Coordinates of C-alpha atoms and ligand atoms in Angstrom, one line a residue:
X1 CA 8.7 -54.9 21.0
X2 CA 7.1 -54.7 17.6
X3 CA 3.8 -54.3 19.2
X4 CA 5.2 -51.5 21.4
X5 CA 6.6 -49.8 18.3
X6 CA 3.2 -50.0 16.6
X7 CA 1.6 -48.6 19.7
X8 CA 3.9 -45.6 19.7
X9 CA 3.4 -45.1 16.0
X10 CA -0.4 -45.3 16.4
X11 CA -0.3 -42.8 19.3
X12 CA 1.7 -40.5 17.2
X13 CA -0.7 -40.8 14.3
X14 CA -3.7 -40.2 16.7
X15 CA -1.9 -37.1 18.0
X16 CA -1.2 -35.9 14.5
X17 CA -4.8 -36.5 13.5
X18 CA -6.0 -34.5 16.5
X19 CA -3.6 -31.7 15.7
X20 CA -4.8 -31.7 12.1
X21 CA -8.4 -31.6 13.2
X22 CA -7.6 -28.6 15.4
X23 CA -5.9 -26.8 12.6
X24 CA -8.9 -27.5 10.3
X25 CA -11.2 -25.9 12.9
X26 CA -8.9 -22.9 13.2
X27 CA -8.7 -22.7 9.5
X28 CA -12.5 -22.6 9.1
X29 CA -12.6 -19.7 11.5
X30 CA -10.0 -17.8 9.5
X31 CA -10.1 -18.1 5.7
X32 CA -7.1 -16.0 5.1
X33 CA -4.9 -18.0 7.5
X34 CA -6.1 -21.3 5.9
X35 CA -5.1 -20.2 2.5
X36 CA -1.7 -19.1 3.8
X37 CA -1.2 -22.5 5.5
X38 CA -2.2 -24.4 2.4
X39 CA 0.1 -22.2 0.4
X40 CA 3.0 -23.1 2.6
X41 CA 2.2 -26.7 3.2
X42 CA 5.0 -29.1 2.4
X43 CA 2.6 -31.4 0.5
X44 CA 2.1 -28.6 -2.0
X45 CA 5.8 -28.1 -2.3
X46 CA 6.0 -28.5 -6.1
X47 CA 3.1 -26.4 -7.2
X48 CA 4.1 -23.8 -4.6
X49 CA 7.6 -23.7 -5.9
X50 CA 6.3 -23.4 -9.5
X51 CA 4.0 -20.6 -8.4
X52 CA 6.8 -18.8 -6.6
X53 CA 9.1 -19.3 -9.5
X54 CA 6.6 -17.8 -12.0
X55 CA 6.0 -14.8 -9.7
X56 CA 9.7 -14.4 -9.3
X57 CA 10.1 -14.3 -13.1
X58 CA 7.3 -11.8 -13.2
X59 CA 9.0 -9.6 -10.6
X60 CA 12.6 -10.3 -11.7
X61 CA 12.9 -6.9 -13.3
X62 CA 12.2 -5.3 -9.9
X63 CA 14.4 -7.6 -7.8
X64 CA 17.3 -5.1 -7.6
X65 CA 15.0 -2.4 -6.2
X66 CA 13.2 -4.6 -3.8
X67 CA 13.9 -3.7 -0.2
X68 CA 11.8 -6.5 1.2
X69 CA 14.4 -7.8 3.7
X70 CA 13.1 -10.2 6.3
X71 CA 9.6 -10.4 4.8
X72 CA 11.0 -12.0 1.7
X73 CA 13.3 -14.2 3.7
X74 CA 10.3 -15.4 5.7
X75 CA 8.3 -16.0 2.6
X76 CA 10.9 -18.2 1.0
X77 CA 12.6 -19.7 4.0
X78 CA 9.8 -21.4 5.8
X79 CA 9.2 -24.2 3.3
X80 CA 12.5 -24.5 1.5
X81 CA 14.7 -24.7 4.6
X82 CA 12.7 -27.4 6.3
X83 CA 11.5 -29.5 3.4
X84 CA 14.7 -31.6 3.0
X85 CA 15.2 -32.6 6.7
X86 CA 11.5 -33.5 7.0
X87 CA 11.7 -35.7 3.9
X88 CA 14.9 -37.4 5.0
X89 CA 13.7 -38.1 8.4
X90 CA 10.5 -39.6 7.1
X91 CA 12.5 -41.9 4.9
X92 CA 14.6 -42.9 8.0
X93 CA 11.4 -43.7 9.8
X94 CA 10.1 -45.9 7.0
X95 CA 13.4 -47.7 6.7
X96 CA 13.6 -48.4 10.4
X97 CA 10.1 -49.8 10.4
X98 CA 11.0 -52.1 7.6
X99 CA 14.1 -53.2 9.3
X100 CA 12.3 -53.8 12.6
X101 CA 9.7 -55.9 11.0
X102 CA 12.2 -58.0 9.1
X103 CA 14.2 -58.6 12.2
X104 CA 11.2 -59.7 14.2
X105 CA 10.2 -62.0 11.4
X106 CA 13.7 -63.5 11.0
X107 CA 14.3 -63.6 14.8
X108 CA 18.0 -63.8 13.8
X109 CA 19.1 -60.8 15.9
X110 CA 18.9 -60.2 19.6
X111 CA 16.2 -58.3 21.5
X112 CA 18.7 -55.5 22.3
X113 CA 19.2 -54.7 18.6
X114 CA 15.5 -54.5 18.1
X115 CA 15.2 -52.2 21.1
X116 CA 18.0 -50.0 19.7
X117 CA 16.1 -49.7 16.3
X118 CA 12.9 -48.7 18.1
X119 CA 14.8 -46.0 20.1
X120 CA 16.2 -44.6 16.9
X121 CA 12.8 -44.6 15.2
X122 CA 11.3 -42.7 18.2
X123 CA 14.1 -40.2 18.1
X124 CA 13.6 -39.7 14.4
X125 CA 9.9 -39.2 15.0
X126 CA 10.6 -36.6 17.6
X127 CA 12.9 -34.7 15.3
X128 CA 10.3 -34.8 12.5
X129 CA 7.6 -33.4 14.8
X130 CA 9.9 -30.7 16.1
X131 CA 10.9 -29.7 12.5
X132 CA 7.3 -29.7 11.4
X133 CA 6.2 -27.6 14.3
X134 CA 9.0 -25.1 13.8
X135 CA 8.1 -24.9 10.1
X136 CA 4.5 -24.3 11.0
X137 CA 5.4 -21.6 13.5
X138 CA 7.4 -19.7 11.0
X139 CA 4.9 -20.0 8.2
X140 CA 2.0 -18.7 10.2
X141 CA 1.5 -15.0 9.7
X142 CA 1.8 -13.2 13.0
X143 CA -1.7 -12.7 14.4
X144 CA -2.8 -9.6 16.2
X145 CA -3.2 -11.6 19.5
X146 CA 0.4 -13.0 19.4
X147 CA 2.1 -9.9 18.2
X148 CA 2.0 -6.5 19.9
X149 CA 3.3 -4.8 16.7
X150 CA -0.1 -4.5 15.0
X151 CA 1.5 -2.8 12.1
X152 CA 3.6 -5.8 11.3
X153 CA 0.7 -8.2 11.5
X154 CA -1.3 -5.9 9.1
X155 CA 1.6 -6.0 6.7
X156 CA 1.7 -9.8 6.8
X157 CA -2.1 -9.9 6.3
X158 CA -1.9 -7.5 3.4
X159 CA 0.8 -9.5 1.7
X160 CA -1.2 -12.6 2.1
X161 CA -4.3 -11.0 0.6
X162 CA -2.2 -9.1 -2.0
X163 CA -3.9 -5.7 -1.6
X164 CA -2.4 -2.2 -1.7
X165 CA -2.6 0.4 1.0
X166 CA -5.7 1.7 -0.7
X167 CA -7.5 -1.7 -0.8
X168 CA -6.8 -2.3 -4.5
X169 CA -6.6 -6.0 -5.5
X170 CA -3.0 -6.6 -6.5
X171 CA -3.2 -10.3 -7.4
X172 CA -2.8 -9.5 -11.0
X173 CA -0.9 -6.2 -10.6
X174 CA 2.8 -5.6 -11.1
X175 CA 4.5 -2.3 -11.9
X176 CA 4.6 -3.5 -15.5
X177 CA 1.0 -4.9 -15.8
X178 CA -0.1 -1.7 -17.5
X179 CA 1.9 -3.0 -20.6
X180 CA -1.0 -5.3 -21.5
X181 CA -3.3 -2.2 -21.9
X182 CA -3.5 0.5 -24.4
X183 CA -1.1 3.3 -23.4
X184 CA -1.9 6.7 -24.9
X185 CA 0.5 9.6 -25.3
X186 CA 3.7 7.5 -25.3
X187 CA 6.7 8.4 -27.4
X188 CA 7.6 6.1 -30.3
X189 CA 11.2 5.3 -29.9
X190 CA 13.1 4.1 -33.0
X191 CA 15.4 1.7 -31.2
X192 CA 13.6 -0.6 -28.7
X193 CA 16.8 -2.0 -27.4
X194 CA 18.1 1.4 -26.5
X195 CA 15.0 2.5 -24.5
X196 CA 15.0 -1.0 -22.8
X197 CA 18.6 -0.5 -21.7
X198 CA 17.9 3.0 -20.4
X199 CA 14.9 1.9 -18.4
X200 CA 16.8 -1.1 -17.0
X201 CA 19.6 1.2 -15.9
X202 CA 17.0 3.5 -14.2
X203 CA 15.7 0.6 -12.2
X204 CA 19.0 0.5 -10.4
X205 CA 19.1 4.3 -9.7
X206 CA 18.1 5.6 -6.3
X207 CA 14.4 6.6 -5.8
X208 CA 13.8 10.3 -5.8
X209 CA 11.5 10.3 -2.9
X210 CA 10.6 7.8 -0.1
X211 CA 7.3 6.1 0.6
X212 CA 7.2 7.5 4.1
X213 CA 7.3 11.1 2.7
X214 CA 4.4 10.3 0.4
X215 CA 2.4 8.9 3.4
X216 CA 3.1 12.2 5.3
X217 CA 1.8 14.2 2.3
X218 CA -1.2 11.9 2.1
X219 CA -2.2 12.6 5.7
X220 CA -1.9 16.4 5.0
X221 CA -4.1 16.0 2.0
X222 CA -6.6 14.1 4.0
X223 CA -6.6 17.0 6.4
X224 CA -7.3 19.3 3.5
X225 CA -10.0 17.0 2.1
X226 CA -11.8 17.3 5.4
X227 CA -11.7 21.1 5.3
X228 CA -8.8 21.8 7.6
X229 CA -6.1 22.8 5.1
X230 CA -5.6 24.3 1.7
X231 CA -3.3 22.9 -0.9
X232 CA -1.2 24.8 -3.4
X233 CA 0.3 23.2 -6.5
X234 CA 2.6 25.4 -8.6
X235 CA 5.4 25.3 -11.1
X236 CA 6.2 25.1 -14.8
X237 CA 3.9 23.6 -17.3
X238 CA 7.0 21.7 -18.5
X239 CA 10.4 21.8 -16.9
X240 CA 13.2 22.3 -19.4
X241 CA 16.9 21.5 -19.7
X242 CA 17.7 25.0 -21.1
X243 CA 16.0 26.9 -18.3
X244 CA 17.5 24.8 -15.5
X245 CA 19.4 27.0 -13.1
X246 CA 19.5 27.2 -9.3
X247 CA 18.1 30.8 -9.5
X248 CA 15.1 29.7 -11.4
X249 CA 14.3 26.9 -9.0
X250 CA 14.8 29.3 -6.0
X251 CA 12.6 32.0 -7.5
X252 CA 9.7 29.7 -8.2
X253 CA 10.1 28.2 -4.7
X254 CA 10.2 31.6 -3.1
X255 CA 7.0 32.8 -4.9
X256 CA 5.2 29.6 -3.9
X257 CA 6.2 30.1 -0.3
X258 CA 5.1 33.8 -0.4
X259 CA 1.7 32.7 -1.9
X260 CA 1.4 30.1 0.8
X261 CA 1.9 32.6 3.6
X262 CA -0.7 35.0 2.1
X263 CA -3.2 32.1 1.8
X264 CA -2.4 30.8 5.2
X265 CA -3.4 34.1 6.6
X266 CA -6.5 34.5 4.5
X267 CA -7.8 31.0 4.9
X268 CA -6.7 30.7 8.5
X269 CA -5.5 27.2 7.9
X270 CA -2.2 25.4 7.0
X271 CA -1.2 25.4 3.4
X272 CA 0.2 22.2 1.9
X273 CA 2.9 23.1 -0.8
X274 CA 3.5 21.0 -3.8
X275 CA 5.8 22.0 -6.7
X276 CA 5.2 20.9 -10.3
X277 CA 9.0 20.4 -10.1
X278 CA 11.7 17.8 -10.1
X279 CA 10.0 15.6 -12.7
X280 CA 7.4 17.6 -14.6
X281 CA 8.8 17.0 -18.1
X282 CA 6.5 14.8 -20.2
X283 CA 3.6 16.5 -22.0
X284 CA 0.5 15.1 -23.5
X285 CA -0.2 16.5 -27.0
X286 CA -3.4 16.8 -29.0
X287 CA -1.7 15.9 -32.2
X288 CA 1.1 13.3 -32.8
X289 CA 2.5 15.5 -35.6
X290 CA 3.1 19.2 -35.9
X291 CA 2.9 20.7 -39.3
X292 CA 4.6 24.0 -40.2
X293 CA 4.7 25.3 -43.8
X294 CA 3.7 21.9 -45.1
X295 CA 6.4 20.0 -43.2
X296 CA 5.2 17.5 -40.6
X297 CA 7.4 16.4 -37.7
X298 CA 6.6 14.5 -34.4
X299 CA 5.2 16.9 -31.8
X300 CA 7.3 18.1 -29.0
X301 CA 6.5 15.9 -26.0
X302 CA 8.7 17.4 -23.2
X303 CA 12.5 17.7 -22.7
X304 CA 12.7 14.1 -21.3
X305 CA 11.5 12.8 -24.7
X306 CA 12.6 15.2 -27.5
X307 CA 13.5 18.8 -28.1
X308 CA 11.2 21.7 -29.1
X309 CA 13.2 23.0 -32.1
X310 CA 11.4 22.2 -35.4
X311 CA 14.0 19.9 -37.0
X312 CA 13.8 16.1 -37.6
X313 CA 16.9 15.5 -35.3
X314 CA 15.4 17.6 -32.4
X315 CA 12.0 15.9 -32.6
X316 CA 13.4 12.4 -32.6
X317 CA 12.5 10.8 -29.2
X318 CA 15.8 10.1 -27.5
X319 CA 15.9 7.6 -24.6
X320 CA 19.0 9.2 -23.1
X321 CA 16.9 12.3 -22.3
X322 CA 15.2 10.2 -19.6
X323 CA 18.5 9.9 -17.7
X324 CA 19.1 13.6 -18.1
X325 CA 15.7 14.4 -16.8
X326 CA 16.2 12.1 -13.9
X327 CA 19.6 13.8 -13.1
X328 CA 18.0 17.2 -13.3
X329 CA 15.2 16.1 -11.0
X330 CA 17.8 14.9 -8.5
X331 CA 19.5 18.3 -8.5
X332 CA 16.2 20.2 -8.3
X333 CA 15.0 18.1 -5.4
X334 CA 18.3 18.5 -3.6
X335 CA 17.9 22.3 -3.8
X336 CA 14.2 22.1 -2.7
X337 CA 15.2 20.0 0.3
X338 CA 18.0 22.4 1.2
X339 CA 15.7 25.5 0.8
X340 CA 13.0 23.9 2.9
X341 CA 15.3 22.9 5.8
X342 CA 18.4 25.0 5.5
X343 CA 16.8 28.4 6.6
X344 CA 15.8 29.7 3.2
X345 CA 12.1 29.2 4.1
X346 CA 12.4 31.5 7.1
X347 CA 9.1 33.3 7.5
X348 CA 10.7 36.7 7.8
X349 CA 12.4 36.3 4.5
X350 CA 9.3 35.0 2.8
X351 CA 7.3 37.9 3.9
X352 CA 9.5 40.3 1.9
X353 CA 6.7 40.6 -0.6
X354 CA 7.1 41.1 -4.3
X355 CA 4.5 43.8 -4.3
X356 CA 5.5 45.6 -7.5
X357 CA 2.2 44.5 -9.0
X358 CA 0.5 46.9 -6.6
X359 CA 2.0 50.0 -8.1
X360 CA -0.7 51.8 -10.0
X361 CA -3.3 49.1 -9.2
X362 CA -6.7 50.4 -8.2
X363 CA -6.7 47.7 -5.5
X364 CA -3.3 48.6 -4.1
X365 CA -4.7 50.0 -0.8
X366 CA -6.5 46.7 -0.2
X367 CA -3.3 44.6 -1.0
X368 CA -1.2 46.8 1.2
X369 CA -3.5 46.3 4.1
X370 CA -3.4 42.5 3.8
X371 CA 0.4 42.5 3.5
X372 CA 0.7 44.7 6.6
X373 CA -1.7 42.4 8.5
X374 CA 0.4 39.3 7.6
X375 CA 3.6 41.2 8.7
X376 CA 1.9 42.1 12.0
X377 CA 0.9 38.4 12.5
X378 CA 4.5 37.4 12.1
X379 CA 5.7 40.1 14.5
X380 CA 3.2 38.8 17.0
X381 CA 4.5 35.3 16.7
X382 CA 8.0 36.7 17.2
X383 CA 6.8 38.5 20.4
X384 CA 5.4 35.2 21.6
X385 CA 8.9 33.7 21.4
X386 CA 8.5 32.0 18.1
X387 CA 11.5 33.7 16.5
X388 CA 13.6 33.0 13.4
X389 CA 15.4 30.2 15.2
X390 CA 12.2 28.3 15.8
X391 CA 11.7 25.3 13.4
X392 CA 8.1 26.5 12.7
X393 CA 9.6 29.7 11.4
X394 CA 12.5 28.5 9.4
X395 CA 11.6 25.0 8.0
X396 CA 8.7 23.9 5.9
X397 CA 7.3 20.7 4.2
X398 CA 7.6 20.9 0.5
X399 CA 6.5 18.1 -1.8
X400 CA 6.9 17.3 -5.5
X401 CA 4.3 16.4 -8.1
X402 CA 4.1 15.7 -11.8
X403 CA 1.9 14.1 -14.4
X404 CA 2.8 10.4 -14.5
X405 CA 2.6 10.3 -18.3
X406 CA 5.7 8.4 -19.4
X407 CA 4.9 5.0 -18.0
X408 CA 8.3 3.4 -18.7
X409 CA 9.9 6.1 -16.6
X410 CA 7.4 5.7 -13.8
X411 CA 7.7 1.9 -13.9
X412 CA 11.5 2.1 -13.6
X413 CA 11.2 4.3 -10.5
X414 CA 8.5 2.2 -8.8
X415 CA 9.7 0.6 -5.6
X416 CA 8.4 -1.8 -3.0
X417 CA 8.4 -0.1 0.4
X418 CA 10.1 -2.3 2.9
X419 CA 8.1 -0.8 5.8
X420 CA 4.6 -1.6 4.5
X421 CA 5.2 -4.0 1.6
X422 CA 3.3 -1.6 -0.7
X423 CA 4.4 -0.3 -4.1
X424 CA 5.1 3.4 -4.4
X425 CA 5.9 5.5 -7.5
X426 CA 9.2 7.0 -6.2
X427 CA 9.6 9.6 -9.0
X428 CA 7.6 12.2 -6.9
X429 CA 5.5 12.4 -3.8
X430 CA 2.3 13.0 -5.7
X431 CA 1.5 11.8 -9.2
X432 CA -1.5 12.8 -11.3
X433 CA -3.2 11.5 -14.4
X434 CA -4.0 14.0 -17.1
X435 CA -7.3 14.7 -18.8
X436 CA -6.2 12.8 -21.9
X437 CA -5.1 9.5 -20.3
X438 CA -7.6 8.6 -17.7
X439 CA -9.6 6.0 -19.7
X440 CA -10.8 3.4 -17.1
X441 CA -9.4 0.5 -19.1
X442 CA -6.3 2.3 -20.2
X443 CA -2.7 1.7 -19.2
X444 CA -2.4 4.8 -17.0
X445 CA -5.3 3.8 -14.8
X446 CA -3.8 0.3 -14.5
X447 CA -0.5 1.7 -13.3
X448 CA -2.1 4.2 -10.8
X449 CA -4.3 1.4 -9.3
X450 CA -1.3 -0.4 -7.8
X451 CA 0.8 2.4 -6.4
X452 CA 0.0 3.7 -3.0
X453 CA 1.0 7.4 -3.4
X454 CA -1.6 10.1 -3.1
X455 CA -2.8 10.7 -6.7
X456 CA -4.7 13.3 -8.7
X457 CA -7.1 12.9 -11.6
X458 CA -7.9 15.8 -13.9
X459 CA -11.5 16.2 -14.7
X460 CA -13.3 18.5 -17.2
X461 CA -16.8 19.5 -18.1
X462 CA -17.0 16.4 -20.3
X463 CA -16.6 14.1 -17.3
X464 CA -19.8 12.4 -16.2
X465 CA -20.5 11.9 -12.5
X466 CA -21.0 8.2 -12.7
X467 CA -17.7 7.7 -14.6
X468 CA -15.8 9.8 -12.0
X469 CA -17.3 7.9 -9.1
X470 CA -16.4 4.6 -10.6
X471 CA -12.9 5.7 -11.3
X472 CA -12.4 7.0 -7.8
X473 CA -13.7 3.7 -6.4
X474 CA -11.5 1.7 -8.7
X475 CA -8.4 3.6 -7.6
X476 CA -9.3 3.8 -3.9
X477 CA -11.5 0.9 -3.0
X478 CA -11.1 1.4 0.8
X479 CA -12.0 5.1 0.4
X480 CA -8.7 6.1 2.1
X481 CA -8.8 9.9 2.9
X482 CA -6.1 11.9 1.1
X483 CA -5.5 9.2 -1.6
X484 CA -7.6 11.0 -4.3
X485 CA -7.5 14.6 -5.5
X486 CA -9.9 15.6 -8.2
X487 CA -8.5 18.5 -10.2
X488 CA -11.2 20.3 -12.2
X489 CA -10.1 22.3 -15.3
X490 CA -12.9 23.6 -17.4
X491 CA -13.0 27.4 -17.5
X492 CA -15.3 29.5 -15.2
X493 CA -18.5 29.2 -17.3
X494 CA -18.4 25.4 -17.7
X495 CA -17.3 25.1 -14.0
X496 CA -20.4 27.0 -12.8
X497 CA -22.6 24.7 -14.9
X498 CA -20.9 21.3 -14.5
X499 CA -18.9 21.2 -11.2
X500 CA -22.1 21.0 -9.0
X501 CA -23.3 17.8 -10.6
X502 CA -19.8 16.2 -10.2
X503 CA -19.7 17.3 -6.5
X504 CA -23.2 15.8 -6.0
X505 CA -22.2 12.5 -7.5
X506 CA -19.1 12.2 -5.3
X507 CA -21.0 13.4 -2.2
X508 CA -23.9 10.9 -2.9
X509 CA -21.4 8.1 -3.2
X510 CA -19.8 9.2 0.1
X511 CA -16.3 9.3 -1.3
X512 CA -13.4 11.0 0.4
X513 CA -11.8 13.3 -2.2
X514 CA -9.9 16.5 -2.1
X515 CA -11.2 19.1 -4.6
X516 CA -8.6 21.3 -6.3
X517 CA -9.0 23.8 -9.1
X518 CA -6.7 24.0 -12.1
X519 CA -7.7 27.4 -13.6
X520 CA -5.1 27.2 -16.3
X521 CA -5.9 24.4 -18.8
X522 CA -9.5 25.5 -19.5
X523 CA -8.4 29.0 -20.3
X524 CA -5.8 28.7 -23.1
X525 CA -6.3 30.9 -26.1
X526 CA -4.2 31.8 -29.2
X527 CA -3.7 35.5 -29.9
X528 CA -3.7 37.1 -33.4
X529 CA 0.1 37.3 -33.2
X530 CA 0.3 33.5 -32.8
X531 CA 1.0 33.3 -29.0
X532 CA -0.7 30.7 -26.8
X533 CA -1.7 32.7 -23.8
X534 CA -4.1 32.8 -20.8
X535 CA -5.8 36.0 -19.7
X536 CA -5.2 36.6 -16.0
X537 CA -8.8 37.6 -15.6
X538 CA -10.1 34.3 -16.9
X539 CA -7.8 32.4 -14.5
X540 CA -9.0 34.5 -11.6
X541 CA -12.6 34.0 -12.7
X542 CA -12.3 30.2 -12.7
X543 CA -10.7 30.2 -9.2
X544 CA -13.5 32.4 -7.8
X545 CA -16.2 30.3 -9.5
X546 CA -14.6 27.2 -7.9
X547 CA -14.8 28.9 -4.4
X548 CA -18.4 30.0 -5.0
X549 CA -19.6 26.7 -6.2
X550 CA -18.1 24.9 -3.2
X551 CA -19.5 27.5 -0.8
X552 CA -22.9 26.9 -2.2
X553 CA -22.6 23.2 -2.1
X554 CA -21.3 23.2 1.5
X555 CA -18.0 21.4 0.4
X556 CA -14.5 22.5 0.8
X557 CA -12.6 24.2 -2.0
X558 CA -9.4 22.4 -1.1
X559 CA -6.7 24.0 -3.3
X560 CA -5.4 25.3 -6.5
X561 CA -3.1 24.0 -9.2
X562 CA -1.2 26.7 -11.1
X563 CA 1.3 26.9 -13.9
X564 CA 3.5 29.7 -12.7
X565 CA 7.1 30.8 -12.3
X566 CA 9.2 33.0 -10.2
X567 CA 10.5 34.8 -13.3
X568 CA 9.3 38.0 -14.8
X569 CA 8.0 36.3 -17.9
X570 CA 5.4 37.7 -20.3
X571 CA 3.3 34.6 -21.1
X572 CA -0.2 35.3 -19.6
X573 CA -1.9 38.6 -20.4
X574 CA -3.4 40.9 -17.8
X575 CA -2.7 41.4 -14.1
X576 CA -2.8 44.7 -12.2
X577 CA -0.9 48.0 -12.4
X578 CA 2.6 48.5 -13.6
X579 CA 3.3 44.8 -14.2
X580 CA 0.3 44.1 -16.3
X581 CA 1.1 42.2 -19.6
X582 CA -0.5 43.3 -22.8
X583 CA -0.9 41.2 -26.0
X584 CA 2.0 43.1 -27.6
X585 CA 4.2 42.4 -24.5
X586 CA 4.0 38.6 -25.0
X587 CA 7.0 38.5 -27.4
X588 CA 9.2 40.2 -24.8
X589 CA 9.9 37.3 -22.5
X590 CA 7.9 34.3 -23.7
X591 CA 10.1 31.5 -22.3
X592 CA 7.8 28.6 -21.7
X593 CA 8.4 25.3 -23.4
X594 CA 4.8 24.5 -23.4
X595 CA 1.8 26.4 -21.9
X596 CA 1.9 30.0 -20.7
X597 CA 2.7 30.5 -17.0
X598 CA 1.7 33.3 -14.5
X599 CA 4.7 35.4 -13.7
X600 CA 5.8 36.2 -10.2
X601 CA 3.6 39.3 -9.9
X602 CA 0.5 37.7 -11.4
X603 CA 0.9 34.7 -9.1
X604 CA 1.2 36.7 -6.0
X605 CA -1.6 39.0 -7.0
X606 CA -3.8 35.9 -7.5
X607 CA -2.8 34.6 -4.0
X608 CA -4.0 38.0 -2.5
X609 CA -7.3 37.7 -4.3
X610 CA -7.8 34.1 -3.1
X611 CA -6.8 35.0 0.4
X612 CA -9.4 37.8 0.5
X613 CA -12.1 35.5 -0.9
X614 CA -11.2 32.7 1.5
X615 CA -11.3 35.0 4.5
X616 CA -14.7 36.3 3.5
X617 CA -16.0 32.8 3.2
X618 CA -14.5 31.9 6.6
X619 CA -16.3 34.9 8.1
X620 CA -19.6 33.9 6.5
X621 CA -19.2 30.3 7.8
X622 CA -18.5 31.6 11.3
X623 CA -21.5 33.9 11.3
X624 CA -23.8 31.1 10.0
X625 CA -22.5 28.8 12.8
X626 CA -23.1 31.4 15.5
X627 CA -26.6 32.1 14.3
X628 CA -27.6 28.5 14.5
Ligands
PEP701 C1 -0.9 19.8 -17.3 O1 -1.3 19.9 -16.1 O2 0.2 20.2 -17.7 C2 -1.9 19.2 -18.3 C3 -1.4 18.9 -19.5 O3 -3.1 19.2 -17.9 P1 -4.4 18.5 -18.5 O4 -4.1 17.0 -18.6 O5 -5.5 18.9 -17.6 O6 -4.6 19.1 -19.9
CO702 CO1 0.2 22.7 -19.1

């Protein structure tokens, strides 16, 4: 009987050895799966647990906002759930073997008792094998061949390899890993405990946007990057608490939509709309301190940080302002979503142009013709049966964007997407990095590397091609289309000189990027009467230079990024006809909390000029194609 028992044991061991050898062969064929199996092997239970524990500590701050569901359950359950029974049954087997041997040696018990022990041992063995197999089956990531849902298997693979949707290596990335780097342009709070408490509270607040929305935007941006759409960013330089009213949000939204319709007609392609809204609060500043009449105070850094009045109380960074900015962003986004889907975006309404800028303008006949053409196109669609009740005519996609400057705020609103297991910055659909904070080794780049949103990088004439190429590769290793938007802001003269070399560098490296022009930040001047302003003509000149350079280089001028408002403010000088703003008009309605914005008339006039230019470019392209 003992011999029989040993025979069965040996057979089992031979089978196990064979199974092990087969696994090893499979493992050689697939490095990723081998690592996964080793990671989950019961023999590595202790180090594995330690590893998981340390990563749990690392991620503990984000646990409340993780929506990982079954993926996490799978990750934790496969070893922990089965380790105890496997261990107990192995003990039982060893004990039975010991008993059986002693009984045979002592010959003091009957043959039937010995048989009984052997049956028990075999049964225990069977259970051990079953449990091990089951554990193995759960711990194996679903392979493409065994799973029809290829998306799920990709997610499992990505998790195993710890990479983001853009191919970035996330082994050492967490939403807070930027903290180990130098973070520029951050407020200096007096009470660390207070800001920590505010950010912890924000971690439990709902995300403002969802990852799936950001992915939809990214596919539209990819379409623009490949030359089939135009992108329009627009909104305040800095949103403010004081100017927050439904009317103001509505008016900016309406002007953006009007501009989009004009551009759509001119460019003959879809226009992707993004508002510098619902989160565009924090501002980078050239100086930490502002000095007036010999008194120095911390600079104003945006309403989510301090207040612009020049008093020590107003300029003190106040953590509670982050919550207020979040709440205002929620309300703004709620309005934007309602306008976009509740009928306000109806094409007929949008085409009621704000054409007052035409009056007295030498170009008025030209603008009127374009406006009449657009109206006729809408009437034609109506005649085709696409009336105001059609979703194409009364709903639109509208996305939000802001500079991800305040890293604590961004970190607190970073979420793990349960569908893809990727991290997303959920404070806005699109986040950009400003000219002052894009140092390759800096904290902002570290944060941007790990989130999977579409992102923008501002570049200027000081940027060198090699640096931009390496930054783009760092942020988008898999060269995913739509992920990177390069926003040039350098003024028309510098743009004509420097943009071509930057385009060449990107083209030579075969990188997918969307090119956008910010014609505002390279054209700010100070007037004799002390106002920061931008001449409309300089803004227009930079946009036209951007179009011309791209036409010459054979690349697509993918969009514009404007600081504008739906209000009739007097912040930028110039513009046509009756609504032109002179230097002496600036004091009339200078309401911006930071940089000067185009008013509604100037913004719409700019869109007419852009539409005209884009339609001429389109005609030239078509003629060139036909003559080939
Ligand atoms: C901005 O877009 O408001 C801004 C500050 O831009 P930049 O970083 O290009 O100066
Ligand atoms: Co600005």
